[in-house]
Tab-separated table of C-alpha atoms and ligand atoms in Angstrom:
chain	number	residue	atom	x	y	z
A	1	MET	CA	152.387	152.088	80.198
A	2	LEU	CA	152.105	155.231	82.310
A	3	THR	CA	154.064	158.204	80.994
A	4	ILE	CA	154.206	161.959	81.545
A	5	THR	CA	154.911	164.564	78.888
A	6	ARG	CA	156.144	168.120	79.207
A	7	LYS	CA	156.069	170.525	76.263
A	8	LEU	CA	158.586	173.358	75.857
A	9	GLU	CA	159.340	175.792	73.056
A	10	PHE	CA	162.443	177.565	71.841
A	11	ASP	CA	163.571	179.621	68.852
A	12	ALA	CA	166.641	178.735	66.836
A	13	GLY	CA	168.247	179.369	63.485
A	14	HIS	CA	169.672	176.770	61.101
A	15	ARG	CA	170.191	175.904	57.482
A	16	ILE	CA	170.500	172.691	55.490
A	17	PRO	CA	173.677	173.383	53.472
A	18	ASP	CA	173.043	171.122	50.453
A	19	HIS	CA	169.284	171.370	50.305
A	20	LYS	CA	167.820	171.647	46.800
A	21	SER	CA	165.424	174.431	47.798
A	22	GLN	CA	164.708	177.137	50.405
A	23	CYS	CA	166.256	175.354	53.399
A	24	ARG	CA	169.813	176.160	52.271
A	25	ASN	CA	169.139	179.792	53.308
A	26	LEU	CA	169.808	180.955	56.855
A	27	HIS	CA	166.423	180.906	58.606
A	28	GLY	CA	164.809	180.021	61.901
A	29	HIS	CA	161.965	178.133	63.517
A	30	ARG	CA	159.993	178.183	66.727
A	31	TYR	CA	160.673	174.600	67.739
A	32	THR	CA	158.320	172.697	70.018
A	33	LEU	CA	159.794	169.937	72.121
A	34	GLU	CA	157.754	167.222	73.820
A	35	ILE	CA	159.553	165.175	76.438
A	36	THR	CA	157.919	161.931	77.565
A	37	LEU	CA	159.229	160.138	80.641
A	38	VAL	CA	158.455	156.725	82.026
A	39	GLY	CA	159.192	155.365	85.486
A	40	ALA	CA	157.590	154.193	88.685
A	41	VAL	CA	155.406	156.659	90.555
A	42	ILE	CA	157.206	158.029	93.619
A	43	GLU	CA	155.591	156.571	96.767
A	44	GLU	CA	157.752	158.106	99.477
A	45	GLU	CA	155.514	159.314	102.284
A	46	GLY	CA	155.539	163.082	102.796
A	47	SER	CA	157.534	163.645	99.601
A	48	SER	CA	156.543	166.711	97.566
A	49	ASP	CA	156.435	164.583	94.403
A	50	ARG	CA	154.587	161.610	95.898
A	51	GLY	CA	152.216	160.171	93.308
A	52	MET	CA	154.253	161.599	90.437
A	53	ILE	CA	156.711	160.070	87.958
A	54	MET	CA	158.560	163.400	88.152
A	55	ASP	CA	157.399	166.864	89.153
A	56	PHE	CA	156.679	168.776	85.908
A	57	SER	CA	158.673	171.730	87.212
A	58	ASP	CA	161.720	169.429	87.572
A	59	VAL	CA	161.161	168.026	84.065
A	60	LYS	CA	161.215	171.596	82.782
A	61	ALA	CA	164.204	172.692	84.878
A	62	LEU	CA	166.410	169.845	83.587
A	63	ALA	CA	165.275	170.345	79.979
A	64	LYS	CA	166.131	174.034	80.236
A	65	GLN	CA	169.496	173.454	81.889
A	66	TYR	CA	170.745	170.817	79.455
A	67	LEU	CA	169.064	171.773	76.195
A	68	VAL	CA	166.482	174.543	75.885
A	69	ASP	CA	168.539	177.382	77.370
A	70	VAL	CA	171.547	176.209	75.351
A	71	TRP	CA	169.693	176.117	72.014
A	72	ASP	CA	167.218	178.991	72.495
A	73	HIS	CA	168.035	181.966	70.240
A	74	ALA	CA	171.164	180.169	69.057
A	75	PHE	CA	172.167	179.312	65.516
A	76	LEU	CA	172.460	175.527	65.184
A	77	VAL	CA	175.224	175.023	62.627
A	78	TYR	CA	176.533	171.820	61.064
A	79	ALA	CA	180.163	171.204	62.088
A	80	LYS	CA	181.226	170.932	58.430
A	81	ASP	CA	179.341	174.045	57.260
A	82	GLU	CA	182.627	175.965	57.183
A	83	LYS	CA	181.356	179.165	55.537
A	84	VAL	CA	178.572	179.747	58.037
A	85	ARG	CA	180.769	178.777	60.998
A	86	GLU	CA	183.348	181.326	59.874
A	87	PHE	CA	180.666	183.982	59.492
A	88	LEU	CA	179.161	183.264	62.929
A	89	GLN	CA	182.623	183.383	64.526
A	90	SER	CA	183.079	186.862	63.058
A	91	LEU	CA	180.085	188.147	65.071
A	92	PRO	CA	181.249	189.070	68.584
A	93	GLY	CA	179.531	187.024	71.281
A	94	HIS	CA	177.125	185.295	68.876
A	95	LYS	CA	175.262	182.328	70.370
A	96	THR	CA	176.214	179.405	68.154
A	97	VAL	CA	175.758	175.679	68.785
A	98	VAL	CA	177.803	173.330	66.602
A	99	ILE	CA	175.942	170.120	65.713
A	100	ASP	CA	177.772	166.968	64.537
A	101	SER	CA	175.178	166.240	61.867
A	102	ILE	CA	173.185	168.335	59.372
A	103	PRO	CA	170.585	170.147	61.540
A	104	THR	CA	167.456	168.604	60.049
A	105	VAL	CA	164.615	168.045	62.488
A	106	GLU	CA	165.495	164.318	62.460
A	107	ASN	CA	169.118	164.920	63.466
A	108	LEU	CA	168.228	167.632	65.990
A	109	ALA	CA	165.691	165.293	67.586
A	110	GLN	CA	168.345	162.568	67.853
A	111	THR	CA	170.884	165.020	69.307
A	112	ALA	CA	168.318	166.339	71.801
A	113	PHE	CA	167.316	162.788	72.730
A	114	ASN	CA	170.922	161.833	73.530
A	115	ILE	CA	171.439	164.948	75.675
A	116	LEU	CA	168.165	164.575	77.602
A	117	LYS	CA	168.444	160.808	77.990
A	118	ALA	CA	171.557	161.354	80.095
A	119	ALA	CA	169.903	164.205	82.024
A	120	TYR	CA	166.859	162.203	83.220
A	121	GLN	CA	168.303	158.701	83.588
A	122	ASP	CA	167.495	157.193	86.985
A	123	ARG	CA	167.392	160.337	89.049
A	124	TYR	CA	165.377	158.786	91.894
A	125	GLY	CA	166.078	155.056	91.634
A	126	THR	CA	162.546	154.655	90.200
A	127	GLY	CA	163.663	153.510	86.754
A	128	LEU	CA	162.980	157.006	85.434
A	129	ARG	CA	164.049	157.353	81.820
A	130	LEU	CA	163.355	159.322	78.676
A	131	HIS	CA	160.875	157.258	76.679
A	132	LYS	CA	159.994	159.532	73.780
A	133	LEU	CA	161.005	162.860	72.336
A	134	VAL	CA	159.065	164.769	69.707
A	135	LEU	CA	160.586	167.805	68.028
A	136	HIS	CA	158.333	170.006	65.890
A	137	GLU	CA	160.075	172.212	63.353
A	138	THR	CA	156.735	173.671	62.229
A	139	PRO	CA	153.201	172.876	63.398
A	140	ASN	CA	152.962	170.385	60.515
A	141	CYS	CA	156.433	168.808	60.484
A	142	TRP	CA	158.132	166.889	63.256
A	143	ALA	CA	160.405	164.007	64.142
A	144	GLU	CA	159.764	161.537	66.903
A	145	ILE	CA	162.097	159.117	68.699
A	146	THR	CA	160.971	156.367	71.040
A	147	GLU	CA	163.300	154.160	73.027
B	201	ZN	ZN1	164.349	175.001	58.617
């Protein structure tokens, strides 16, 4: 199977409300995102992206538009983490993203996968789709989804 992968990074804050240890505290990570796409190589004569599954600059532009620019320097808060949501709302103009599940790297990877899956799906009629997403919370810890 031929795939292409684009790596992007962003910074975000979170906390795991019921965690037994350190992760219950407000803190942040430099997340690394790896987006892997599969699809037929574009064969259209004279096309700028001929010979490519997708131009890497387009992979990046869509990832930024739908996810990275939305989450970068935001606090990713669990919808039911009432105390932190209240606090964040009290800060004028604070960049907050409410997540439906506890923002572990597993759940953030799943949320990111769902958002980006819709963003890349069949953009050129080449069967282009998101095949895999890897989200690193630290250099040593990550979650990976393949579909
Ligand atoms: Zn953390």
